Amino acid sequence: AVPLRPAVCVGQIVQHERLADGRHTILLHGICRARIERIDEADGTRLYRQATLRPIEPPSRTPPRMPEARRALRQLLLRPRVQRMASVKSVMPWAERGDIPTHAMIELVGAALLQDEPARYAMLASGDPWERARMVAQAIARLEGVVAGAEAQHPENWPKGLSWN
C-alpha cells in the first residue's frame, strides 16, 4: 500500500463515470481539510483502508471575508507579465466574481497556479486561510519572475533548436 500523508481533503463524489479502458472520471466536491489520526489497513475482510480523521479547521468556523487578501491577489493577477499566462487567464473570471467568497477564490486560483506538488500539499495542509492566500501570492510572484526571465532571453542568441517550450 502507498503511504498516505497526514493531511487529506475530505470530499463527496458528486459524479462518477467508468471509462471504456477501465479508468474512472470522478467529480469530487471538497468538504473540508482533515488530518489522519489513525489508519486501519486493508485486511482479508476489507479491500480498502479506513481512517479516523480530525478536521484541520473547525467545521463550525465561518471563513473570514478577507477583502484585503482578495484585492492583493487580484492586483497580482492583473500584472502584465502574469496576464500573459494562459492559466491566469483561465482563473480571472473566477477572481473577478464578487459572489464567490474570497477563501473559495483562493482555492480556485491556487489549484490553477500551484503546479509543484510540495506547494499544493502545503496549501492543503494549512488550516489558515490567510496563510493559503500568502502561498498563492508567492506562487504568482514566482510565476511573474519566470515570465521576466523568459522575456530577458533573446531567441536570436539561443543555440539552434533550443527554446523555452
PDB file of C-alpha atoms in Angstrom:
ATOM      1  CA  ALA A   1       0.000   0.000   0.000  1.00  0.00           C
ATOM      2  CA  VAL A   2       1.139   3.532  -0.783  1.00  0.00           C
ATOM      3  CA  PRO A   3       1.862   5.526   2.397  1.00  0.00           C
ATOM      4  CA  LEU A   4      -0.504   8.417   2.995  1.00  0.00           C
ATOM      5  CA  ARG A   5       0.441  11.892   4.136  1.00  0.00           C
ATOM      6  CA  PRO A   6      -1.215  13.187   7.301  1.00  0.00           C
ATOM      7  CA  ALA A   7      -3.290  15.967   5.669  1.00  0.00           C
ATOM      8  CA  VAL A   8      -6.146  14.987   3.367  1.00  0.00           C
ATOM      9  CA  CYS A   9      -9.144  16.531   1.658  1.00  0.00           C
ATOM     10  CA  VAL A  10     -12.474  15.033   2.627  1.00  0.00           C
ATOM     11  CA  GLY A  11     -14.861  15.130  -0.290  1.00  0.00           C
ATOM     12  CA  GLN A  12     -18.104  13.794  -1.660  1.00  0.00           C
ATOM     13  CA  ILE A  13     -18.305  12.148  -5.056  1.00  0.00           C
ATOM     14  CA  VAL A  14     -20.941  14.101  -6.987  1.00  0.00           C
ATOM     15  CA  GLN A  15     -20.423  12.479 -10.393  1.00  0.00           C
ATOM     16  CA  HIS A  16     -18.769   9.252 -11.488  1.00  0.00           C
ATOM     17  CA  GLU A  17     -18.228   7.719 -14.906  1.00  0.00           C
ATOM     18  CA  ARG A  18     -16.435   4.482 -15.676  1.00  0.00           C
ATOM     19  CA  LEU A  19     -14.481   4.780 -18.911  1.00  0.00           C
ATOM     20  CA  ALA A  20     -14.184   2.042 -21.527  1.00  0.00           C
ATOM     21  CA  ASP A  21     -10.494   1.495 -20.694  1.00  0.00           C
ATOM     22  CA  GLY A  22     -11.289   0.745 -17.029  1.00  0.00           C
ATOM     23  CA  ARG A  23     -10.345   4.159 -15.678  1.00  0.00           C
ATOM     24  CA  HIS A  24     -12.838   6.452 -13.983  1.00  0.00           C
ATOM     25  CA  THR A  25     -13.748  10.122 -14.261  1.00  0.00           C
ATOM     26  CA  ILE A  26     -14.759  11.406 -10.839  1.00  0.00           C
ATOM     27  CA  LEU A  27     -16.059  14.845  -9.883  1.00  0.00           C
ATOM     28  CA  LEU A  28     -15.357  15.447  -6.209  1.00  0.00           C
ATOM     29  CA  HIS A  29     -16.802  18.232  -4.077  1.00  0.00           C
ATOM     30  CA  GLY A  30     -14.294  19.113  -1.339  1.00  0.00           C
ATOM     31  CA  ILE A  31     -15.903  19.392   2.070  1.00  0.00           C
ATOM     32  CA  CYS A  32     -13.018  20.013   4.488  1.00  0.00           C
ATOM     33  CA  ARG A  33      -9.344  19.541   5.240  1.00  0.00           C
ATOM     34  CA  ALA A  34      -8.504  16.865   7.795  1.00  0.00           C
ATOM     35  CA  ARG A  35      -5.576  15.119   9.466  1.00  0.00           C
ATOM     36  CA  ILE A  36      -5.323  11.357   9.641  1.00  0.00           C
ATOM     37  CA  GLU A  37      -5.238  10.240  13.253  1.00  0.00           C
ATOM     38  CA  ARG A  38      -5.320   6.502  12.689  1.00  0.00           C
ATOM     39  CA  ILE A  39      -5.325   4.178   9.675  1.00  0.00           C
ATOM     40  CA  ASP A  40      -6.609   0.628   9.575  1.00  0.00           C
ATOM     41  CA  GLU A  41      -5.050  -1.046   6.561  1.00  0.00           C
ATOM     42  CA  ALA A  42      -6.977  -3.356   4.251  1.00  0.00           C
ATOM     43  CA  ASP A  43      -7.342  -6.877   5.598  1.00  0.00           C
ATOM     44  CA  GLY A  44      -8.940 -10.129   4.475  1.00  0.00           C
ATOM     45  CA  THR A  45     -12.452  -8.785   5.054  1.00  0.00           C
ATOM     46  CA  ARG A  46     -11.972  -5.246   3.694  1.00  0.00           C
ATOM     47  CA  LEU A  47     -10.167  -4.281   0.447  1.00  0.00           C
ATOM     48  CA  TYR A  48      -9.657  -0.645   1.415  1.00  0.00           C
ATOM     49  CA  ARG A  49      -8.124   1.442   4.180  1.00  0.00           C
ATOM     50  CA  GLN A  50     -10.245   3.016   6.872  1.00  0.00           C
ATOM     51  CA  ALA A  51      -9.105   6.111   8.717  1.00  0.00           C
ATOM     52  CA  THR A  52     -10.053   8.191  11.689  1.00  0.00           C
ATOM     53  CA  LEU A  53      -9.823  11.866  10.749  1.00  0.00           C
ATOM     54  CA  ARG A  54      -9.830  15.157  12.635  1.00  0.00           C
ATOM     55  CA  PRO A  55     -10.800  18.381  10.805  1.00  0.00           C
ATOM     56  CA  ILE A  56      -7.893  20.809  10.376  1.00  0.00           C
ATOM     57  CA  GLU A  57     -10.304  23.736  10.571  1.00  0.00           C
ATOM     58  CA  PRO A  58     -13.232  23.616  12.984  1.00  0.00           C
ATOM     59  CA  PRO A  59     -16.345  22.743  10.944  1.00  0.00           C
ATOM     60  CA  SER A  60     -18.360  25.440  12.715  1.00  0.00           C
ATOM     61  CA  ARG A  61     -15.890  28.215  11.888  1.00  0.00           C
ATOM     62  CA  THR A  62     -17.122  30.701   9.314  1.00  0.00           C
ATOM     63  CA  PRO A  63     -14.301  31.612   6.896  1.00  0.00           C
ATOM     64  CA  PRO A  64     -13.159  35.238   7.204  1.00  0.00           C
ATOM     65  CA  ARG A  65     -14.218  37.672   4.487  1.00  0.00           C
ATOM     66  CA  MET A  66     -10.592  38.674   3.691  1.00  0.00           C
ATOM     67  CA  PRO A  67     -11.199  41.667   1.376  1.00  0.00           C
ATOM     68  CA  GLU A  68      -7.538  42.739   1.697  1.00  0.00           C
ATOM     69  CA  ALA A  69      -6.313  39.345   0.507  1.00  0.00           C
ATOM     70  CA  ARG A  70      -8.765  39.406  -2.397  1.00  0.00           C
ATOM     71  CA  ARG A  71      -7.577  42.865  -3.504  1.00  0.00           C
ATOM     72  CA  ALA A  72      -3.901  41.885  -3.191  1.00  0.00           C
ATOM     73  CA  LEU A  73      -4.336  38.674  -5.204  1.00  0.00           C
ATOM     74  CA  ARG A  74      -6.384  40.447  -7.844  1.00  0.00           C
ATOM     75  CA  GLN A  75      -3.675  43.132  -8.217  1.00  0.00           C
ATOM     76  CA  LEU A  76      -1.033  40.431  -8.622  1.00  0.00           C
ATOM     77  CA  LEU A  77      -3.143  38.612 -11.207  1.00  0.00           C
ATOM     78  CA  LEU A  78      -3.604  41.822 -13.197  1.00  0.00           C
ATOM     79  CA  ARG A  79       0.140  42.475 -13.605  1.00  0.00           C
ATOM     80  CA  PRO A  80       1.025  42.488 -17.319  1.00  0.00           C
ATOM     81  CA  ARG A  81       3.595  39.682 -17.144  1.00  0.00           C
ATOM     82  CA  VAL A  82       1.229  37.498 -15.142  1.00  0.00           C
ATOM     83  CA  GLN A  83      -1.645  38.227 -17.537  1.00  0.00           C
ATOM     84  CA  ARG A  84       0.361  36.626 -20.360  1.00  0.00           C
ATOM     85  CA  MET A  85      -0.093  33.182 -18.798  1.00  0.00           C
ATOM     86  CA  ALA A  86      -2.988  31.030 -20.013  1.00  0.00           C
ATOM     87  CA  SER A  87      -3.545  29.580 -16.518  1.00  0.00           C
ATOM     88  CA  VAL A  88      -4.049  33.088 -15.147  1.00  0.00           C
ATOM     89  CA  LYS A  89      -6.471  33.966 -17.928  1.00  0.00           C
ATOM     90  CA  SER A  90      -8.470  30.854 -17.066  1.00  0.00           C
ATOM     91  CA  VAL A  91      -8.897  31.879 -13.393  1.00  0.00           C
ATOM     92  CA  MET A  92      -9.527  35.600 -13.910  1.00  0.00           C
ATOM     93  CA  PRO A  93     -13.290  35.184 -14.416  1.00  0.00           C
ATOM     94  CA  TRP A  94     -13.435  33.427 -11.030  1.00  0.00           C
ATOM     95  CA  ALA A  95     -11.229  36.033  -9.359  1.00  0.00           C
ATOM     96  CA  GLU A  96     -13.457  38.820 -10.696  1.00  0.00           C
ATOM     97  CA  ARG A  97     -16.721  37.334  -9.417  1.00  0.00           C
ATOM     98  CA  GLY A  98     -17.879  39.051  -6.254  1.00  0.00           C
ATOM     99  CA  ASP A  99     -20.332  36.263  -5.435  1.00  0.00           C
ATOM    100  CA  ILE A 100     -17.507  33.774  -4.838  1.00  0.00           C
ATOM    101  CA  PRO A 101     -16.177  34.040  -1.275  1.00  0.00           C
ATOM    102  CA  THR A 102     -12.517  35.020  -1.020  1.00  0.00           C
ATOM    103  CA  HIS A 103     -11.499  31.741   0.618  1.00  0.00           C
ATOM    104  CA  ALA A 104     -13.030  29.842  -2.339  1.00  0.00           C
ATOM    105  CA  MET A 105     -11.368  32.177  -4.855  1.00  0.00           C
ATOM    106  CA  ILE A 106      -8.003  31.499  -3.162  1.00  0.00           C
ATOM    107  CA  GLU A 107      -8.588  27.747  -3.571  1.00  0.00           C
ATOM    108  CA  LEU A 108      -9.521  28.110  -7.255  1.00  0.00           C
ATOM    109  CA  VAL A 109      -6.522  30.304  -8.076  1.00  0.00           C
ATOM    110  CA  GLY A 110      -4.206  28.093  -6.043  1.00  0.00           C
ATOM    111  CA  ALA A 111      -5.423  24.921  -7.762  1.00  0.00           C
ATOM    112  CA  ALA A 112      -4.771  26.501 -11.172  1.00  0.00           C
ATOM    113  CA  LEU A 113      -1.410  28.129 -10.431  1.00  0.00           C
ATOM    114  CA  LEU A 114       0.392  25.956  -7.861  1.00  0.00           C
ATOM    115  CA  GLN A 115       1.876  23.292 -10.073  1.00  0.00           C
ATOM    116  CA  ASP A 116       4.577  21.765  -7.898  1.00  0.00           C
ATOM    117  CA  GLU A 117       3.377  19.006  -5.604  1.00  0.00           C
ATOM    118  CA  PRO A 118       5.032  20.237  -2.368  1.00  0.00           C
ATOM    119  CA  ALA A 119       3.344  23.656  -2.710  1.00  0.00           C
ATOM    120  CA  ARG A 120      -0.038  22.063  -3.445  1.00  0.00           C
ATOM    121  CA  TYR A 121       0.297  19.810  -0.405  1.00  0.00           C
ATOM    122  CA  ALA A 122       1.394  22.700   1.831  1.00  0.00           C
ATOM    123  CA  MET A 123      -1.735  24.570   0.805  1.00  0.00           C
ATOM    124  CA  LEU A 124      -3.915  21.535   1.556  1.00  0.00           C
ATOM    125  CA  ALA A 125      -2.260  21.022   4.958  1.00  0.00           C
ATOM    126  CA  SER A 126      -2.650  24.645   6.064  1.00  0.00           C
ATOM    127  CA  GLY A 127      -5.618  25.386   8.293  1.00  0.00           C
ATOM    128  CA  ASP A 128      -5.097  29.138   7.992  1.00  0.00           C
ATOM    129  CA  PRO A 129      -6.839  30.845   5.038  1.00  0.00           C
ATOM    130  CA  TRP A 130      -4.512  33.858   5.390  1.00  0.00           C
ATOM    131  CA  GLU A 131      -1.507  31.552   5.039  1.00  0.00           C
ATOM    132  CA  ARG A 132      -3.076  29.952   1.962  1.00  0.00           C
ATOM    133  CA  ALA A 133      -3.565  33.444   0.477  1.00  0.00           C
ATOM    134  CA  ARG A 134       0.137  34.165   1.118  1.00  0.00           C
ATOM    135  CA  MET A 135       1.103  30.892  -0.581  1.00  0.00           C
ATOM    136  CA  VAL A 136      -0.923  31.796  -3.668  1.00  0.00           C
ATOM    137  CA  ALA A 137       0.531  35.336  -3.716  1.00  0.00           C
ATOM    138  CA  GLN A 138       4.065  33.908  -3.529  1.00  0.00           C
ATOM    139  CA  ALA A 139       3.290  31.495  -6.355  1.00  0.00           C
ATOM    140  CA  ILE A 140       2.041  34.361  -8.532  1.00  0.00           C
ATOM    141  CA  ALA A 141       5.192  36.364  -7.760  1.00  0.00           C
ATOM    142  CA  ARG A 142       7.365  33.354  -8.715  1.00  0.00           C
ATOM    143  CA  LEU A 143       5.453  32.951 -11.986  1.00  0.00           C
ATOM    144  CA  GLU A 144       5.977  36.620 -12.724  1.00  0.00           C
ATOM    145  CA  GLY A 145       9.714  36.057 -12.196  1.00  0.00           C
ATOM    146  CA  VAL A 146       9.698  33.150 -14.640  1.00  0.00           C
ATOM    147  CA  VAL A 147       7.981  35.295 -17.281  1.00  0.00           C
ATOM    148  CA  ALA A 148      10.510  38.097 -16.644  1.00  0.00           C
ATOM    149  CA  GLY A 149      13.343  35.597 -17.106  1.00  0.00           C
ATOM    150  CA  ALA A 150      11.832  34.381 -20.357  1.00  0.00           C
ATOM    151  CA  GLU A 151      11.483  37.964 -21.584  1.00  0.00           C
ATOM    152  CA  ALA A 152      15.169  38.565 -20.873  1.00  0.00           C
ATOM    153  CA  GLN A 153      16.126  35.764 -23.241  1.00  0.00           C
ATOM    154  CA  HIS A 154      16.753  36.714 -26.819  1.00  0.00           C
ATOM    155  CA  PRO A 155      15.922  33.919 -29.265  1.00  0.00           C
ATOM    156  CA  GLU A 156      18.471  35.118 -31.756  1.00  0.00           C
ATOM    157  CA  ASN A 157      21.202  34.249 -29.209  1.00  0.00           C
ATOM    158  CA  TRP A 158      19.915  30.737 -28.460  1.00  0.00           C
ATOM    159  CA  PRO A 159      21.759  27.705 -29.783  1.00  0.00           C
ATOM    160  CA  LYS A 160      19.946  26.217 -32.732  1.00  0.00           C
ATOM    161  CA  GLY A 161      16.976  24.088 -31.670  1.00  0.00           C
ATOM    162  CA  LEU A 162      16.580  25.441 -28.113  1.00  0.00           C
ATOM    163  CA  SER A 163      13.600  27.350 -26.755  1.00  0.00           C
ATOM    164  CA  TRP A 164      11.624  27.942 -23.548  1.00  0.00           C
ATOM    165  CA  ASN A 165       8.951  25.423 -24.632  1.00  0.00           C
TER     166      ASN A 165
END
